[in-house]
mmCIF file of C-alpha atoms in Angstrom:
data_model
loop_
_atom_site.group_PDB
_atom_site.id
_atom_site.type_symbol
_atom_site.label_atom_id
_atom_site.label_comp_id
_atom_site.label_asym_id
_atom_site.label_seq_id
_atom_site.Cartn_x
_atom_site.Cartn_y
_atom_site.Cartn_z
ATOM 1 C CA MET A 1 21.345 212.469 -194.618
ATOM 2 C CA SER A 2 23.779 212.503 -197.588
ATOM 3 C CA ARG A 3 24.888 215.937 -198.740
ATOM 4 C CA LEU A 4 25.490 217.233 -202.199
ATOM 5 C CA LYS A 5 29.114 217.992 -203.189
ATOM 6 C CA THR A 6 27.883 221.311 -204.639
ATOM 7 C CA GLU A 7 24.631 223.213 -204.647
ATOM 8 C CA PRO A 8 22.729 223.842 -207.940
ATOM 9 C CA PRO A 9 24.665 226.567 -209.773
ATOM 10 C CA ALA A 10 21.653 228.658 -210.700
ATOM 11 C CA PRO A 11 17.891 228.807 -210.143
ATOM 12 C CA VAL A 12 15.597 226.722 -212.394
ATOM 13 C CA ARG A 13 13.702 229.179 -214.521
ATOM 14 C CA THR A 14 10.840 227.175 -216.045
ATOM 15 C CA LEU A 15 8.821 223.990 -215.383
ATOM 16 C CA GLU A 16 10.097 222.662 -218.725
ATOM 17 C CA GLU A 17 13.701 222.997 -217.430
ATOM 18 C CA LEU A 18 12.752 221.378 -214.121
ATOM 19 C CA PHE A 19 11.199 218.418 -215.834
ATOM 20 C CA ALA A 20 14.242 218.046 -218.085
ATOM 21 C CA ILE A 21 16.621 218.003 -215.077
ATOM 22 C CA ALA A 22 14.420 215.481 -213.197
ATOM 23 C CA HIS A 23 14.261 213.264 -216.281
ATOM 24 C CA ALA A 24 18.021 213.345 -216.761
ATOM 25 C CA MET A 25 18.665 212.457 -213.099
ATOM 26 C CA GLU A 26 16.243 209.474 -213.121
ATOM 27 C CA HIS A 27 17.567 208.305 -216.477
ATOM 28 C CA GLU A 28 21.148 208.297 -215.241
ATOM 29 C CA ALA A 29 20.251 206.299 -212.146
ATOM 30 C CA ALA A 30 18.212 203.742 -214.163
ATOM 31 C CA VAL A 31 21.013 203.245 -216.642
ATOM 32 C CA ARG A 32 23.798 203.005 -214.083
ATOM 33 C CA TYR A 33 21.896 200.496 -211.936
ATOM 34 C CA ALA A 34 21.162 198.390 -215.019
ATOM 35 C CA GLU A 35 24.827 198.461 -216.017
ATOM 36 C CA ILE A 36 25.824 197.235 -212.545
ATOM 37 C CA ALA A 37 23.141 194.536 -212.649
ATOM 38 C CA GLU A 38 24.560 193.314 -215.941
ATOM 39 C CA ARG A 39 28.041 193.191 -214.508
ATOM 40 C CA MET A 40 26.822 191.285 -211.430
ATOM 41 C CA ALA A 41 25.104 188.683 -213.679
ATOM 42 C CA HIS A 42 28.056 188.404 -216.057
ATOM 43 C CA GLN A 43 30.512 187.813 -213.173
ATOM 44 C CA GLY A 44 28.337 185.226 -211.424
ATOM 45 C CA ASN A 45 26.405 187.002 -208.621
ATOM 46 C CA PRO A 46 22.752 186.629 -209.628
ATOM 47 C CA ALA A 47 21.434 187.673 -206.168
ATOM 48 C CA LEU A 48 23.107 191.061 -206.471
ATOM 49 C CA ALA A 49 22.105 191.314 -210.150
ATOM 50 C CA ASP A 50 18.434 190.965 -208.987
ATOM 51 C CA VAL A 51 18.907 193.795 -206.442
ATOM 52 C CA PHE A 52 20.370 196.196 -208.979
ATOM 53 C CA THR A 53 17.808 195.175 -211.582
ATOM 54 C CA ARG A 54 15.073 196.032 -209.098
ATOM 55 C CA LEU A 55 16.682 199.388 -208.394
ATOM 56 C CA SER A 56 16.906 200.112 -212.114
ATOM 57 C CA THR A 57 13.245 199.135 -212.597
ATOM 58 C CA ASP A 58 12.238 201.487 -209.759
ATOM 59 C CA GLU A 59 14.162 204.316 -211.355
ATOM 60 C CA GLN A 60 12.511 203.580 -214.714
ATOM 61 C CA GLY A 61 9.150 203.956 -212.920
ATOM 62 C CA HIS A 62 10.219 207.327 -211.512
ATOM 63 C CA LEU A 63 11.335 208.236 -215.050
ATOM 64 C CA ALA A 64 7.901 207.422 -216.472
ATOM 65 C CA ASN A 65 6.256 209.466 -213.692
ATOM 66 C CA VAL A 66 8.330 212.550 -214.616
ATOM 67 C CA ALA A 67 7.508 212.176 -218.285
ATOM 68 C CA HIS A 68 3.812 211.762 -217.489
ATOM 69 C CA TRP A 69 3.854 214.875 -215.254
ATOM 70 C CA SER A 70 5.580 216.914 -217.937
ATOM 71 C CA GLU A 71 3.098 215.814 -220.620
ATOM 72 C CA ARG A 72 0.116 216.533 -218.302
ATOM 73 C CA LEU A 73 1.251 220.057 -217.327
ATOM 74 C CA ARG A 74 3.137 221.154 -220.431
ATOM 75 C CA GLY A 75 1.852 218.912 -223.190
ATOM 76 C CA ALA A 76 5.295 217.617 -224.096
ATOM 77 C CA ALA A 77 7.950 215.109 -222.946
ATOM 78 C CA PRO A 78 10.982 216.435 -221.052
ATOM 79 C CA ASN A 79 13.510 218.103 -223.401
ATOM 80 C CA PRO A 80 17.157 217.675 -222.314
ATOM 81 C CA ALA A 81 18.196 220.652 -224.515
ATOM 82 C CA LEU A 82 16.511 222.982 -222.010
ATOM 83 C CA ILE A 83 19.018 222.183 -219.279
ATOM 84 C CA ARG A 84 21.246 225.222 -218.971
ATOM 85 C CA TRP A 85 23.862 223.861 -216.590
ATOM 86 C CA ARG A 86 25.289 220.581 -215.446
ATOM 87 C CA ALA A 87 23.330 219.385 -212.479
ATOM 88 C CA PRO A 88 25.368 218.540 -209.297
ATOM 89 C CA ASP A 89 26.098 214.838 -209.033
ATOM 90 C CA THR A 90 23.384 213.043 -207.045
ATOM 91 C CA PHE A 91 24.224 209.545 -208.253
ATOM 92 C CA ASP A 92 27.318 207.765 -206.873
ATOM 93 C CA ASP A 93 27.833 204.034 -207.356
ATOM 94 C CA GLU A 94 30.365 204.036 -204.484
ATOM 95 C CA GLY A 95 32.622 201.668 -206.391
ATOM 96 C CA ALA A 96 29.951 199.067 -207.185
ATOM 97 C CA SER A 97 30.863 199.191 -210.868
ATOM 98 C CA THR A 98 34.447 198.105 -210.133
ATOM 99 C CA THR A 99 34.364 196.198 -206.869
ATOM 100 C CA ASP A 100 34.578 192.419 -206.943
ATOM 101 C CA PRO A 101 30.958 191.255 -207.119
ATOM 102 C CA TRP A 102 31.392 188.801 -204.277
ATOM 103 C CA LEU A 103 32.388 191.597 -201.908
ATOM 104 C CA LEU A 104 29.123 193.418 -202.353
ATOM 105 C CA THR A 105 26.011 192.604 -200.308
ATOM 106 C CA ALA A 106 22.343 193.491 -200.738
ATOM 107 C CA TYR A 107 22.581 195.682 -197.670
ATOM 108 C CA ARG A 108 25.455 197.695 -199.179
ATOM 109 C CA ALA A 109 23.585 198.032 -202.467
ATOM 110 C CA LEU A 110 20.491 199.319 -200.718
ATOM 111 C CA ALA A 111 22.535 201.652 -198.480
ATOM 112 C CA MET A 112 24.086 203.158 -201.641
ATOM 113 C CA ALA A 113 20.618 203.594 -203.155
ATOM 114 C CA VAL A 114 19.386 205.299 -199.995
ATOM 115 C CA ARG A 115 22.273 207.825 -200.108
ATOM 116 C CA ASN A 116 21.558 208.561 -203.818
ATOM 117 C CA GLU A 117 17.892 209.304 -203.038
ATOM 118 C CA GLU A 118 18.923 211.456 -200.086
ATOM 119 C CA ARG A 119 21.167 213.535 -202.362
ATOM 120 C CA ALA A 120 18.334 213.851 -204.855
ATOM 121 C CA PHE A 121 16.076 215.068 -202.011
ATOM 122 C CA ALA A 122 18.715 217.628 -201.014
ATOM 123 C CA PHE A 123 19.013 218.743 -204.655
ATOM 124 C CA TRP A 124 15.322 219.463 -205.037
ATOM 125 C CA SER A 125 15.163 221.158 -201.688
ATOM 126 C CA TYR A 126 17.863 223.529 -202.919
ATOM 127 C CA VAL A 127 15.933 224.125 -206.167
ATOM 128 C CA ALA A 128 12.799 224.967 -204.192
ATOM 129 C CA ALA A 129 14.714 227.352 -201.961
ATOM 130 C CA GLN A 130 16.205 229.141 -204.997
ATOM 131 C CA ALA A 131 12.941 229.242 -206.997
ATOM 132 C CA GLY A 132 11.965 232.526 -208.458
ATOM 133 C CA SER A 133 8.281 231.725 -208.735
ATOM 134 C CA PRO A 134 5.668 229.879 -206.726
ATOM 135 C CA GLU A 135 5.124 227.476 -209.681
ATOM 136 C CA ILE A 136 8.774 226.341 -209.670
ATOM 137 C CA GLN A 137 8.883 226.229 -205.888
ATOM 138 C CA HIS A 138 5.833 224.003 -205.623
ATOM 139 C CA ALA A 139 7.081 221.684 -208.353
ATOM 140 C CA ALA A 140 10.484 221.344 -206.705
ATOM 141 C CA GLU A 141 8.910 220.718 -203.374
ATOM 142 C CA ALA A 142 6.807 217.973 -204.951
ATOM 143 C CA MET A 143 9.956 216.403 -206.385
ATOM 144 C CA ALA A 144 11.655 216.577 -203.076
ATOM 145 C CA HIS A 145 8.626 214.926 -201.434
ATOM 146 C CA GLU A 146 8.741 212.117 -203.970
ATOM 147 C CA GLU A 147 12.492 211.566 -203.302
ATOM 148 C CA LEU A 148 11.816 211.482 -199.564
ATOM 149 C CA GLY A 149 9.211 208.821 -200.147
ATOM 150 C CA HIS A 150 11.804 206.800 -202.092
ATOM 151 C CA VAL A 151 14.259 207.210 -199.202
ATOM 152 C CA ALA A 152 11.678 205.893 -196.733
ATOM 153 C CA THR A 153 10.903 202.868 -198.917
ATOM 154 C CA LEU A 154 14.569 201.979 -199.424
ATOM 155 C CA ARG A 155 15.386 202.489 -195.769
ATOM 156 C CA ARG A 156 12.629 199.978 -194.808
ATOM 157 C CA GLU A 157 14.009 197.477 -197.328
ATOM 158 C CA ARG A 158 17.574 198.065 -196.130
ATOM 159 C CA ARG A 159 16.441 197.515 -192.498
ATOM 160 C CA ARG A 160 14.732 194.222 -193.429
ATOM 161 C CA THR A 161 17.913 193.178 -195.296
ATOM 162 C CA PHE A 162 20.070 194.013 -192.300
ATOM 163 C CA HIS A 163 17.982 191.914 -189.955
ATOM 164 C CA ALA A 164 17.836 189.055 -192.474
ATOM 165 C CA THR A 165 21.657 189.251 -192.744
ATOM 166 C CA ARG A 166 22.075 189.155 -188.981
ATOM 167 C CA ALA A 167 19.806 186.115 -188.726
ATOM 168 C CA GLU A 168 21.734 184.436 -191.539
ATOM 169 C CA ALA A 169 25.049 185.263 -189.922
ATOM 170 C CA GLY A 170 23.811 183.733 -186.649
ATOM 171 C CA SER A 171 22.737 180.629 -188.587
ATOM 172 C CA ASP A 172 26.101 180.401 -190.300
ATOM 173 C CA ALA A 173 27.870 180.611 -186.918
ATOM 174 C CA ALA A 174 25.716 177.813 -185.529
ATOM 175 C CA ASN A 175 26.541 175.717 -188.600
ATOM 176 C CA ALA A 176 30.348 176.427 -188.704
ATOM 177 C CA GLY A 177 30.040 178.998 -191.485
ATOM 178 C CA PRO A 178 33.110 180.955 -192.663
ATOM 179 C CA VAL A 179 34.995 182.832 -189.993
ATOM 180 C CA GLN A 180 35.281 186.445 -191.146
ATOM 181 C CA ASP A 181 37.197 188.369 -188.526
ATOM 182 C CA ALA A 182 40.194 190.247 -189.913
ATOM 183 C CA ALA A 183 42.799 187.982 -188.348
ATOM 184 C CA SER A 184 41.283 184.922 -189.962
ATOM 185 C CA LEU A 185 41.049 186.681 -193.300
ATOM 186 C CA GLU A 186 44.694 187.658 -193.140
ATOM 187 C CA ARG A 187 45.662 184.073 -192.415
ATOM 188 C CA LEU A 188 43.528 182.825 -195.310
ATOM 189 C CA LEU A 189 45.171 185.419 -197.607
ATOM 190 C CA ALA A 190 48.636 184.149 -196.533
ATOM 191 C CA ASP A 191 47.559 180.637 -197.250
ATOM 192 C CA LEU A 192 46.466 181.650 -200.748
ATOM 193 C CA LEU A 193 49.617 183.583 -201.393
ATOM 194 C CA ASP A 194 52.044 180.845 -200.369
ATOM 195 C CA PRO A 195 51.352 178.545 -203.342
ATOM 196 C CA LEU A 196 51.244 181.455 -205.725
ATOM 197 C CA ALA A 197 54.808 182.440 -204.525
ATOM 198 C CA VAL A 198 56.074 178.907 -205.118
ATOM 199 C CA GLU A 199 54.775 178.938 -208.702
ATOM 200 C CA ALA A 200 55.591 182.579 -209.538
ATOM 201 C CA PRO A 201 58.588 183.557 -211.745
ATOM 202 C CA HIS A 202 61.550 184.882 -209.869
ATOM 203 C CA ALA A 203 60.524 188.545 -210.422
ATOM 204 C CA GLY A 204 57.356 188.218 -208.294
ATOM 205 C CA ARG A 205 58.281 185.410 -205.909
ATOM 206 C CA ALA A 206 59.942 187.513 -203.272
ATOM 207 C CA ARG A 207 57.046 190.063 -203.264
ATOM 208 C CA LEU A 208 54.426 187.357 -202.854
ATOM 209 C CA LYS A 209 56.404 185.769 -199.994
ATOM 210 C CA ALA A 210 56.689 189.133 -198.322
ATOM 211 C CA PHE A 211 52.937 189.701 -198.596
ATOM 212 C CA ALA A 212 52.247 186.262 -197.105
ATOM 213 C CA GLU A 213 54.578 186.997 -194.194
ATOM 214 C CA GLU A 214 53.055 190.435 -193.663
ATOM 215 C CA ALA A 215 49.560 188.938 -193.660
ATOM 216 C CA ARG A 216 50.554 186.499 -190.872
ATOM 217 C CA ARG A 217 52.038 189.395 -188.832
ATOM 218 C CA HIS A 218 48.804 191.298 -189.262
ATOM 219 C CA ALA A 219 46.849 188.258 -188.144
ATOM 220 C CA LEU A 220 48.875 187.957 -184.921
ATOM 221 C CA GLU A 221 48.425 191.684 -184.240
ATOM 222 C CA LEU A 222 44.662 191.379 -184.811
ATOM 223 C CA ASP A 223 44.486 188.331 -182.506
ATOM 224 C CA ARG A 224 45.849 190.578 -179.742
ATOM 225 C CA SER A 225 43.663 193.559 -180.597
ATOM 226 C CA PRO A 226 40.703 192.732 -182.928
ATOM 227 C CA ILE A 227 38.656 195.121 -184.923
ATOM 228 C CA SER A 228 34.880 194.848 -185.201
ATOM 229 C CA THR A 229 33.122 193.426 -188.230
ATOM 230 C CA PRO A 230 29.583 194.748 -188.819
ATOM 231 C CA ALA A 231 27.042 191.991 -189.337
ATOM 232 C CA SER A 232 25.863 193.738 -192.515
ATOM 233 C CA SER A 233 29.308 193.231 -194.116
ATOM 234 C CA LEU A 234 29.391 189.458 -193.557
ATOM 235 C CA LEU A 235 29.483 187.306 -196.743
ATOM 236 C CA PRO A 236 27.688 183.959 -197.248
ATOM 237 C CA ALA A 237 31.009 182.584 -198.657
ATOM 238 C CA LEU A 238 34.538 183.871 -198.781
ATOM 239 C CA PRO A 239 36.286 184.551 -202.128
ATOM 240 C CA ALA A 240 38.810 181.996 -203.294
ATOM 241 C CA SER A 241 40.851 184.542 -205.150
ATOM 242 C CA ALA A 242 43.804 186.273 -203.501
ATOM 243 C CA VAL A 243 42.949 189.552 -205.162
ATOM 244 C CA SER A 244 39.311 189.444 -204.043
ATOM 245 C CA LEU A 245 40.300 188.596 -200.492
ATOM 246 C CA ALA A 246 42.888 191.419 -200.441
ATOM 247 C CA GLU A 247 40.156 193.769 -201.594
ATOM 248 C CA LEU A 248 37.776 192.511 -198.862
ATOM 249 C CA LEU A 249 40.468 193.171 -196.204
ATOM 250 C CA ALA A 250 41.171 196.682 -197.525
ATOM 251 C CA GLU A 251 37.448 197.462 -197.369
ATOM 252 C CA ARG A 252 37.131 196.097 -193.797
ATOM 253 C CA TYR A 253 39.976 198.244 -192.566
ATOM 254 C CA LEU A 254 38.640 201.354 -194.282
ATOM 255 C CA ASP A 255 35.138 200.767 -192.954
ATOM 256 C CA ALA A 256 36.492 200.217 -189.410
ATOM 257 C CA ALA A 257 38.530 203.434 -189.636
ATOM 258 C CA ASP A 258 35.388 205.399 -190.538
ATOM 259 C CA SER A 259 33.690 204.411 -187.299
ATOM 260 C CA LEU A 260 36.628 204.969 -184.915
ATOM 261 C CA ARG A 261 36.977 208.004 -182.635
ATOM 262 C CA ASP A 262 39.924 206.936 -180.465
ATOM 263 C CA GLU A 263 43.028 208.510 -182.078
ATOM 264 C CA GLY A 264 45.410 205.715 -181.184
ATOM 265 C CA GLU A 265 43.121 202.988 -182.473
ATOM 266 C CA LEU A 266 42.300 205.038 -185.566
ATOM 267 C CA ALA A 267 46.017 205.433 -186.401
ATOM 268 C CA ARG A 268 46.500 201.657 -186.027
ATOM 269 C CA VAL A 269 43.603 200.769 -188.293
ATOM 270 C CA GLN A 270 44.590 203.435 -190.791
ATOM 271 C CA ALA A 271 48.038 201.895 -190.950
ATOM 272 C CA LEU A 272 46.538 198.476 -191.614
ATOM 273 C CA ALA A 273 44.320 200.030 -194.260
ATOM 274 C CA GLY A 274 47.302 201.717 -195.903
ATOM 275 C CA ARG A 275 49.269 198.457 -196.132
ATOM 276 C CA ALA A 276 46.140 196.606 -197.378
ATOM 277 C CA VAL A 277 45.498 199.150 -200.107
ATOM 278 C CA ALA A 278 49.156 199.029 -201.239
ATOM 279 C CA ARG A 279 49.026 195.249 -201.278
ATOM 280 C CA LEU A 280 45.831 195.216 -203.241
ATOM 281 C CA ALA A 281 47.211 197.668 -205.840
ATOM 282 C CA TRP A 282 50.227 195.439 -206.475
ATOM 283 C CA LEU A 283 48.186 192.187 -206.622
ATOM 284 C CA ARG A 284 45.626 193.728 -208.961
ATOM 285 C CA SER A 285 48.260 195.014 -211.408
ATOM 286 C CA ASP A 286 50.930 192.311 -211.275
ATOM 287 C CA LEU A 287 49.404 189.065 -210.116
ATOM 288 C CA PRO A 288 47.385 188.375 -213.324
ATOM 289 C CA GLU A 289 50.585 188.952 -215.403
ATOM 290 C CA LEU A 290 52.583 186.620 -213.157
ATOM 291 C CA GLU A 291 49.832 183.997 -213.351
ATOM 292 C CA GLY A 292 49.886 184.266 -217.177
ATOM 293 C CA ALA A 293 53.682 183.868 -217.152
ATOM 294 C CA TRP A 294 53.821 180.698 -215.114
ATOM 295 C CA GLN A 295 50.792 179.184 -216.799
ATOM 296 C CA SER A 296 52.504 179.593 -220.196
ATOM 297 C CA ARG A 297 55.623 177.776 -219.059
#
């Protein structure tokens, strides 16, 4: 289960403060998921926009429940002015607000939501343990129980999504869908970089050629010693942008490194990840400028 970075800094003193904290947490999650949904829709990924919209709607429902509970027990809506300290972070978008939309999947979005709910459960468990009165303890335990229910619901949905993704991946393989092993992705990246190098101004041409050659060397190495690609990370279609593909490769290497225990293999994949991240940083910052330069000629 996901852990908090820090524990609550002080006990919650009143029910009014507890409701205010709960309201603030649910509000942040609802707003952040809605923002990501808007970005997904704006950048052309309506399927992911629907997932994040649903997550935001769920959080808005939780928000309404907290407000109703506060009004029923204390006769007033939650008051944010009653929060005495900044609550530990329980929401983490794990890069979804900046990652290329085509590199996200429904499974990854739901996995992120599960971890956020787990951190919220841990937070309320700490509040209950620190409570100075039975009233605060019971309310915090009820909040924790609610979050655990959300975890269970999202885990079931994530599991269904995983199995659906595996079935789709099997169908894609049977119908000659996109090959997504790292070696093939490196070759595809090289093929995308070659024409960019030809068109690039002199300042960027050598760097792009070097990246294309490096990608082909990586592909040969990965042919000899492949790394595994989880079914849940497979995409229905591969990005046509060199920057997006470079980001996908960096994520694949970092994800693979997280699951490795063999020190030699870990060092190899970490080296690939390091080169991929360096490549991505350069492409992100300089490729749009180069493209603008040669398009204006």
